[in-house]
C-alpha angles and dihedrals in degrees: 000000000000099000123067115250112254091207090064094053102098117213107203128192115220091260092057097066090095091060092067090066089062093051094081126135114288113264119251121266093265088066088071093062120097111263111232117243123222107246120227115249096247101021129078116253111280119238115250121223096246095169091052092052091050091051090050091052093050090049091053090050091051092047091050093055111112093225091052091051091049093050092048091051092051095048095044091047090053091049091050090061103259104164132190112307095015119140118226115192121218107215093193099054100023091233127136116220119202116207117203137163115267129210093264097041093266127130116257111203118195128185111232096178126096115293111264122236122269091244092056090046091050092049091050091049092050091048091051092047092053090047091052091051092050091050092050091049091051090050093234114148113223112228132192089029115119114229129206131186091294094048092247098086093221133140121214106252140052098302139047133199119233122185120212135181111266118221115253113267115264114258117251112265115257125233114296114254110227119232112269105169117078110167091177096041133278111294113247122220118232098028105161102211093169090053091053090049090050091054090049091051091052090050091053090046089059090062091064091235139064095253139060134209129217091269091057096050094088090072091045092050091054090047088055090052093247130131116271097253092057085081096096095048090049091049096050095041089058092053099262093136092069100048103020092241140055125230122221094242094050093047095047091049091050097045094044089055091049093050093049096046103032119054105184138037095260094056092044095048090049092047091052096050109032123087118259111276094011122135097216148358115291124202095252090054090070098054098087092046094050093043088059090050090053092048099047111025112104092217090062098043091111088061091066088079091060107047090163088073096050093089092050092051091047091048090051093052092047093049092048089050094051091042091057104031108030096075093164094061087226097130091240126086112223127208092253092053092048091048092054094050132077096232097108090050088053090050090052090049091058089077096055100033115071092183110071091192089074089063094074095166100074117335104049111134091197090060090050089049091055095046095047094046090051090050091047091055091055096040097076095172092043096225091134093249130088132202134211094278092051093050090047089067093060112117092005091298096312096141115083118242092233090057091048089054089054091051091053092045092077097252092126104020097091097274094308124109117233104268114243091347093298131130119211127221091253091057091046090059089059092046096050096047091047092047095050098041115035094167100080122091092242094052091049089053090045096057094036089058090051094051097042096088098175096037095233094131093248131097106220127196089255092059092046091050091047092060096037094056092071092043090054091052090050091052091050089052088055092051095254120130107231124221117253110258092243091060092044091050090054090050096050092045089053090049096049099033096202118207091232109048113242094011117093114196133186094257089053091056094044089052095048119087089207097060091117092056090047094055094043089060090063103026113036119028094189093057090043092056091044091054091048092053097042115062100170133068123295110298093230096047113125112200092194097049130069115297110253128197121237090257094050091049092049093047092051093050094046092046091055091049094048093048091049092050090050091049092052094040094244127143131009119283134167120263092263118155118256112291115250119251122277095212113179096179131050117256115273135208117298088236090069095053115111118254098189140015088262092057090044092053091045092055091058100035109026092161094053117104089222089068091075096039133069123310114287117249116271129269095034119193120210118194118217092348120181121253116284104254101139106053113090098179112138090236094050103096101141140105102233138049091238095062092039091059092043093051102038097033091060088073091060099037090110096044 
């Protein structure tokens, strides 16, 4: 054979250079013998893995076979991305092998180097022949080697054709799935960031200097397209808390980054308030924002004279916010939770609503007044913490002692046990709202945590009986014959209708419209007896008026009572400033204002014969009176006729 065989010209990839080190001459026969091991002085000779050594030797022989090396080079070259027409250089032989696509999909490999000498070709042929004979004697079938009529699969000439299995064609890509998860809001097309920056620059230019203080941030907030009371978050996010002012460059850099990374109001508000690197909004992050609301909102101007109550009002707003929004009980409000809530709408309403008491969701001062006065009544030593005995006096002792023990156990105090048997004002806010309105999801979770003694997520009959035992004794002390527990259990199971009979879960209670009646049977004996005696709707429900929640109705009633007690000098209340008006009607003409008790009574009851007669006796009590929407006296800031007459009529009591 005068021409060198192309099949024997290896075409290595760079990673195959290490394989040539393994292709060394086969070791002599003595290498197959088991090498003796040197025994330890005091230990018997260890057994050598003879079978493993034999397998290793056979593997080295197979790896040293030229055909094996050639097949490995081809496969590795294909895996390394060598396409048709690519040149793969063999460092060992100095030959270049061109791979191209054949007619049948095979790989045609042609030697483009100088033709080797006949002697070298003959030596290579003899070496291959001896290798083939050895392989046949060992009974090893050579795979991946094309065979022709002579068993060698060669063509006479300078090239040979070798067929190989082509990889299956890649499947066609499916339709692209559009993005559907936007944790920082869905990006909006057409957001003109440069236009926003230009408006901010004009706002700063109006200050006559390249910096702005906290008092100037209202103009900047409007230039950014934000509600007015975002001014404090914008100021502190740009570093104004450290220097007392914000430069134009620092603010533009901060706000540009917020606009490019946060695509809705929830994400931007969270980015402005939360600490760097935090995963949510903590309670302390809201303090600067709410302090600015207290300092600048016209509906809270009277509170400036009592700075000692600022922290209590801010604490109340924060706890109400977390009570309503933080559905995961994690202590941090996430962007998704904030987006599902109405808090940002309430913040926007602060600008247009001068009376914070109309914003009953979070900012109502009247609701704070009720909560703090209730806490003050229980906190006899006024150290801003209460113990079990103090909480036991709530509602004239209506809460069972076993339930109070569960409250102090840490089951509902955000994974922290009440320190030294004390309950803080922040925890009392959660308790009072949950006690007075058991229809909200948070209140259902609150009382479910208290009643789930073993924490297995199921209220068993044993747990229900444990809490009902004390309620039954309390009813007997009041002269009421209690129901046997078996009968009560049948009633509550019919009310809740659990999916698994006899096992009441949290989803069962959230799904039931009678969850409040269920909890009253085990928590508050007074409300349980009241529900048993009253079969109709709530006596103070007004179908024509706005629908109020149980908490809003309770807060309005208690506020009226507290204001009346303060007017008559009854009871003990904290030195809070006068509560702001709860006006439900717009102010009317001064000509319509009452000038005497007779005129006052005539405004509310024009059809009454007393309206034309002498003044009614004072104080006058009106039962189930309609809301006060007619009186326009400057002192009439109440929600019922009863309180209107009590407040305004005091001015004419001597007439």
